[in-house]
Amino acid sequence: MLSIGWPPLLTETMGQILRLMAQQLLYGDYNYVNYNSNYNHRMNDIIDNCNDNNDDNYSSDDNRRKRRQDDSETNAIPDLSEWPPELSLTVLKNLNATDLCLAACVWTELATDEVLWHSLSCSQWGYASIYFKPKADNFSYRRLYLQLDEGSITFNADSQTGIEYFNRHGLVDNNTAEIAQFIHAAKPLDKRQVRLFLNSRPDILDYLVNLENFENQFLPIALRRFFTVLQAPNKRDHYLHLLVDKFSHRFSQCNPELGLSADTIYVLCFSLIMLSVDLSSPHIKNKMSKREFIRNVRNAIHRVDDELYGHLYDDIYLKGHIAINANN
């Protein structure tokens, strides 16, 4: 399938346009869509909104007005069925399941194409055991997508029930490696529910941590990325200590040339966490200075590397909280 990297704004705009097209084509004929002034005004408003946020493409209001006038004169709303199928499928790939079901009422063959639903499944759930199993003759990737979606909704309400759903329907095998790889690559899963599930499954947590590669990464960047994958609580409980401990060992394994032990990295990580809380909290009036941070870290790990500690402070000062996504 042809692959096009759509910018987020263009993706959202394309989705709005396709929804309007599908709604009008579903409830009226194609000529009505082409010449209905209200519809064209709505289309132009969407396009103008996109243009207003992309001044690199159109440098002035005159250019935008000229484009709008040209669009109004042509009244050309594309029919996806007349496009090359690779391009049509790439465009439809930017819709969610609900909008695709609507589009399927208009572009039946395109919106029910198995290649499209296969691509959608893999883009949302990057790994699932069922992808690698033999498929029955009546197997449908569209049905698979809807099952994965239902399982994710179930998981986001209760993680344990969600995993049982994935196991029961044969979507994810019931073993540590398969569940860990599924969670690692699944975008729709709620981070808080993932955290609650992993808190009761240390075996899966271990596997997930080992899937991460922190080679040649600056410590705050690696820790920040780690906390976007495995959400940290916003209080210093057992689970936070467990996460930092596992991260420290993994970071040390990935970067042996640094000569930093897992214990040293552990102390540095908590120093960064406390510093980020200190600098970002509105309740703390007297913020920690770089000199104070360097002195505290040096005293904690009994090692002099003021340049490194200064860079650590600068990263938190400039980029903000090390675990901004944390929730109770």
Coordinates of C-alpha atoms in Angstrom, one line a residue:
M1 CA 0.0 0.0 0.0
L2 CA 1.2 3.5 -0.8
S3 CA 2.3 5.2 2.4
I4 CA 1.9 8.9 3.0
G5 CA 3.0 10.7 6.1
W6 CA 0.1 13.0 6.9
P7 CA 0.8 15.9 9.3
P8 CA -1.6 15.8 12.3
L9 CA -3.5 18.9 11.2
L10 CA -3.9 17.6 7.6
T11 CA -5.0 14.2 9.0
E12 CA -7.7 15.9 11.1
T13 CA -8.8 18.0 8.2
M14 CA -9.0 15.1 5.8
G15 CA -11.1 13.2 8.3
Q16 CA -13.6 16.2 8.6
I17 CA -13.8 16.4 4.8
L18 CA -14.4 12.7 4.3
R19 CA -17.1 12.6 7.0
L20 CA -18.9 15.5 5.2
M21 CA -18.5 13.7 1.9
A22 CA -19.8 10.4 3.2
Q23 CA -22.8 12.0 5.0
Q24 CA -23.9 13.9 1.9
L25 CA -23.3 11.0 -0.5
L26 CA -25.2 8.7 1.8
Y27 CA -28.3 10.9 2.1
G28 CA -28.3 12.6 -1.3
D29 CA -27.0 12.1 -4.8
Y30 CA -23.5 13.0 -6.0
N31 CA -24.7 16.0 -8.0
Y32 CA -26.3 17.4 -4.9
V33 CA -23.0 17.2 -3.1
N34 CA -21.2 19.0 -5.9
Y35 CA -23.6 21.9 -6.1
N36 CA -25.0 22.3 -2.6
S37 CA -23.7 25.7 -1.5
N38 CA -24.0 25.1 2.2
Y39 CA -21.9 22.0 1.8
N40 CA -19.3 23.8 -0.2
H41 CA -19.2 26.6 2.4
R42 CA -18.6 24.0 5.1
M43 CA -15.8 22.4 3.0
N44 CA -14.2 25.7 2.4
D45 CA -14.4 26.7 6.1
I46 CA -12.5 23.4 7.0
I47 CA -9.9 24.0 4.3
D48 CA -9.4 27.6 5.3
N49 CA -9.0 26.6 8.9
C50 CA -6.3 24.3 7.9
N51 CA -4.7 27.0 5.7
D52 CA -4.8 29.5 8.6
N53 CA -2.6 27.1 10.6
N54 CA -0.2 26.4 7.7
D55 CA 1.2 29.8 6.7
D56 CA 4.2 28.2 5.1
N57 CA 1.9 26.9 2.3
Y58 CA 0.0 30.2 1.8
S59 CA 1.8 33.4 2.8
S60 CA -1.1 35.8 2.7
D61 CA -4.8 36.2 3.0
D62 CA -5.0 37.1 -0.7
N63 CA -3.5 33.7 -1.6
R64 CA -6.1 31.9 0.7
R65 CA -8.9 33.9 -0.8
K66 CA -7.7 33.1 -4.3
R67 CA -7.5 29.4 -3.5
R68 CA -11.0 29.5 -2.0
Q69 CA -12.3 31.2 -5.2
D70 CA -10.6 28.6 -7.4
D71 CA -12.1 25.8 -5.3
S72 CA -15.6 27.3 -5.5
E73 CA -15.3 27.7 -9.3
T74 CA -14.3 24.1 -9.9
N75 CA -16.9 22.6 -7.4
A76 CA -14.7 19.5 -7.5
I77 CA -15.3 17.1 -4.7
P78 CA -13.3 13.9 -5.3
D79 CA -15.0 10.5 -5.6
L80 CA -12.6 8.2 -3.9
S81 CA -13.7 5.3 -6.1
E82 CA -12.2 7.1 -9.1
W83 CA -8.8 7.5 -7.5
P84 CA -6.0 4.9 -7.7
P85 CA -6.9 2.3 -5.0
E86 CA -3.6 2.7 -3.2
L87 CA -4.2 6.4 -2.7
S88 CA -7.8 5.9 -1.8
L89 CA -7.0 3.4 0.9
T90 CA -4.2 5.6 2.3
V91 CA -6.8 8.4 2.6
L92 CA -9.4 6.2 4.3
K93 CA -6.8 4.9 6.7
N94 CA -7.0 8.3 8.5
L95 CA -10.6 7.6 9.6
N96 CA -11.5 5.8 12.8
A97 CA -13.7 2.6 12.8
T98 CA -17.0 4.6 13.2
D99 CA -16.3 6.9 10.3
L100 CA -15.1 4.0 8.2
C101 CA -18.4 2.2 8.7
L102 CA -20.2 5.3 7.5
A103 CA -17.8 5.5 4.5
A104 CA -18.5 1.9 3.7
C105 CA -22.1 2.8 3.0
V106 CA -20.8 5.0 0.1
W107 CA -17.5 3.5 -1.0
T108 CA -18.4 -0.2 -0.3
E109 CA -15.5 -1.9 -1.9
L110 CA -12.9 0.6 -0.7
A111 CA -14.0 0.9 2.9
T112 CA -14.4 -2.9 3.4
D113 CA -11.1 -3.7 1.8
E114 CA -9.2 -6.2 3.9
V115 CA -5.9 -4.5 3.3
L116 CA -7.2 -1.3 4.8
W117 CA -8.5 -3.0 7.9
H118 CA -5.3 -5.0 8.2
S119 CA -3.3 -1.8 8.1
L120 CA -5.6 -0.1 10.7
S121 CA -5.3 -3.0 13.1
C122 CA -1.5 -3.1 12.8
S123 CA -1.2 0.7 13.2
Q124 CA -3.3 0.7 16.5
W125 CA -2.2 -2.7 17.9
G126 CA 1.3 -3.1 16.6
Y127 CA 1.6 -6.7 18.0
A128 CA -1.0 -9.4 18.6
S129 CA -0.6 -13.1 18.7
I130 CA -3.4 -13.6 16.2
Y131 CA -1.4 -11.9 13.5
F132 CA 1.0 -14.9 13.3
K133 CA -1.6 -17.7 13.5
P134 CA -3.1 -19.5 10.5
K135 CA -6.2 -17.8 9.2
A136 CA -9.5 -19.5 8.5
D137 CA -11.1 -19.1 5.1
N138 CA -13.7 -16.7 6.5
F139 CA -11.2 -14.7 8.5
S140 CA -11.9 -10.9 8.4
Y141 CA -9.5 -8.2 9.4
R142 CA -12.5 -5.9 9.8
R143 CA -14.0 -8.2 12.4
L144 CA -10.5 -8.5 14.0
Y145 CA -10.3 -4.7 14.3
L146 CA -13.7 -4.5 15.9
Q147 CA -12.7 -7.3 18.4
L148 CA -9.5 -5.6 19.3
D149 CA -11.3 -2.3 19.7
E150 CA -13.9 -3.9 22.0
G151 CA -11.2 -5.6 24.0
S152 CA -9.4 -2.2 24.4
I153 CA -12.6 -0.6 25.6
T154 CA -13.0 -3.4 28.1
F155 CA -9.3 -3.1 29.2
N156 CA -9.7 0.6 29.7
A157 CA -12.6 0.0 32.1
D158 CA -10.9 -2.9 33.9
S159 CA -7.4 -4.2 32.9
Q160 CA -7.8 -7.7 34.2
T161 CA -11.1 -8.2 32.4
G162 CA -9.7 -6.8 29.3
I163 CA -6.7 -9.2 29.2
E164 CA -9.1 -12.1 29.8
Y165 CA -11.1 -10.9 26.8
F166 CA -8.0 -10.8 24.6
N167 CA -7.0 -14.3 25.8
R168 CA -10.5 -15.8 25.5
H169 CA -10.9 -14.6 21.9
G170 CA -7.5 -15.8 20.9
L171 CA -6.2 -12.3 20.1
V172 CA -3.3 -12.5 22.6
D173 CA -1.8 -15.8 23.9
N174 CA -1.9 -16.2 27.7
N175 CA 1.8 -16.0 28.4
T176 CA 4.2 -13.4 29.7
A177 CA 6.0 -12.6 26.5
E178 CA 2.9 -12.3 24.3
I179 CA 1.0 -10.1 26.8
A180 CA 4.0 -7.9 27.3
Q181 CA 4.6 -7.4 23.6
F182 CA 0.9 -6.7 23.0
I183 CA 0.8 -4.0 25.7
H184 CA 4.1 -2.5 24.5
A185 CA 2.8 -1.9 21.0
A186 CA -0.9 -1.2 21.7
K187 CA -1.8 2.5 21.4
P188 CA -5.5 2.5 22.6
L189 CA -4.7 1.1 26.0
D190 CA -5.3 3.4 28.9
K191 CA -1.9 4.1 30.7
R192 CA -3.5 4.1 34.2
Q193 CA -5.1 0.7 33.6
V194 CA -1.7 -0.6 32.2
R195 CA -0.1 0.6 35.4
L196 CA -2.7 -1.1 37.6
F197 CA -2.3 -4.4 35.7
L198 CA 1.5 -4.3 35.8
N199 CA 1.5 -3.6 39.5
S200 CA 0.0 -7.1 39.9
R201 CA 2.1 -8.8 37.2
P202 CA 5.8 -8.2 37.9
D203 CA 6.8 -10.9 35.4
I204 CA 5.2 -8.8 32.5
L205 CA 6.7 -5.6 33.9
D206 CA 10.2 -7.2 33.7
Y207 CA 9.6 -8.3 30.1
L208 CA 8.3 -4.8 29.1
V209 CA 11.3 -3.1 30.6
N210 CA 13.7 -5.4 28.7
L211 CA 11.9 -4.4 25.4
E212 CA 13.2 -0.8 25.9
N213 CA 16.5 0.2 24.4
F214 CA 18.2 3.1 26.1
E215 CA 21.5 2.9 24.3
N216 CA 23.4 6.2 23.8
Q217 CA 20.5 8.2 25.4
F218 CA 20.9 11.0 27.9
L219 CA 19.5 9.9 31.2
P220 CA 16.7 12.4 31.6
I221 CA 15.5 11.8 28.0
A222 CA 15.6 8.0 28.6
L223 CA 13.7 8.3 31.9
R224 CA 11.1 10.7 30.4
R225 CA 10.5 8.2 27.5
F226 CA 10.3 5.3 30.0
F227 CA 7.5 7.1 31.9
T228 CA 5.6 7.7 28.7
V229 CA 5.5 3.9 28.2
L230 CA 5.1 2.9 31.8
Q231 CA 3.1 5.5 33.7
A232 CA 4.5 6.5 37.1
P233 CA 2.2 7.3 40.0
N234 CA 2.6 10.8 41.4
K235 CA 3.5 9.6 44.9
R236 CA 6.6 7.8 46.1
D237 CA 5.1 4.4 46.7
H238 CA 6.4 0.9 46.2
Y239 CA 5.5 0.8 42.5
L240 CA 7.5 3.9 41.7
H241 CA 10.6 2.5 43.5
L242 CA 10.1 -0.7 41.6
L243 CA 9.9 1.1 38.2
V244 CA 13.0 3.2 38.9
D245 CA 14.9 0.2 40.1
K246 CA 14.1 -1.8 36.9
F247 CA 14.8 1.3 34.7
S248 CA 18.2 1.8 36.4
H249 CA 19.3 -1.8 35.8
R250 CA 18.2 -1.6 32.2
F251 CA 19.8 1.7 31.5
S252 CA 23.1 0.4 33.0
Q253 CA 22.9 -2.6 30.8
C254 CA 22.4 -0.5 27.7
N255 CA 25.2 1.9 28.5
P256 CA 28.1 0.0 30.1
E257 CA 30.6 2.5 28.7
L258 CA 29.3 5.2 31.1
G259 CA 30.8 3.4 34.0
L260 CA 27.6 4.1 36.2
S261 CA 26.3 1.3 38.4
A262 CA 22.6 0.6 38.6
D263 CA 22.6 2.0 42.2
T264 CA 24.2 5.2 41.0
I265 CA 21.6 5.6 38.2
Y266 CA 18.9 4.9 40.8
V267 CA 20.0 7.8 43.0
L268 CA 20.3 10.1 39.9
C269 CA 16.8 9.1 38.8
F270 CA 15.2 10.0 42.1
S271 CA 17.3 13.2 42.2
L272 CA 15.8 14.1 38.8
I273 CA 12.3 13.2 39.9
M274 CA 12.5 15.3 43.1
L275 CA 14.1 18.2 41.1
S276 CA 11.3 18.2 38.6
V277 CA 8.7 18.3 41.4
D278 CA 10.6 21.1 43.0
L279 CA 10.8 23.2 39.8
S280 CA 7.3 22.5 38.6
S281 CA 5.3 22.7 41.8
P282 CA 3.5 26.1 42.4
H283 CA 3.5 25.4 46.1
I284 CA 7.3 25.5 46.4
K285 CA 8.4 29.1 46.4
N286 CA 12.2 28.7 46.9
K287 CA 13.3 26.7 43.9
M288 CA 16.4 24.5 44.0
S289 CA 19.3 26.2 42.3
K290 CA 21.8 24.4 40.1
R291 CA 24.5 24.8 42.7
E292 CA 22.3 23.2 45.4
F293 CA 21.3 20.3 43.1
I294 CA 25.0 19.6 42.2
R295 CA 26.0 19.7 45.9
N296 CA 23.1 17.3 46.9
V297 CA 23.8 14.8 44.2
R298 CA 27.5 14.8 44.9
N299 CA 26.9 14.2 48.5
A300 CA 24.4 11.4 47.8
I301 CA 26.6 9.3 45.4
H302 CA 30.0 10.4 46.6
R303 CA 31.3 11.0 43.1
V304 CA 32.4 14.3 41.6
D305 CA 31.1 15.0 38.1
D306 CA 29.8 18.5 38.3
E307 CA 29.5 18.9 34.5
L308 CA 27.2 15.9 34.3
Y309 CA 25.1 17.0 37.2
G310 CA 24.8 20.5 35.7
H311 CA 23.6 19.1 32.4
L312 CA 21.0 17.0 34.3
Y313 CA 19.7 20.1 36.0
D314 CA 19.5 22.1 32.8
D315 CA 17.4 19.4 31.1
I316 CA 14.8 19.4 33.8
Y317 CA 14.9 23.2 34.0
L318 CA 14.3 23.6 30.3
K319 CA 12.1 20.6 29.5
G320 CA 10.0 20.3 32.6
H321 CA 8.7 17.4 34.7
I322 CA 10.3 14.0 34.2
A323 CA 7.0 12.2 34.5
I324 CA 4.3 14.7 33.5
N325 CA 1.8 12.0 32.7
A326 CA 1.6 10.7 36.2
N327 CA -1.8 10.2 37.8
N328 CA -3.0 8.6 41.0

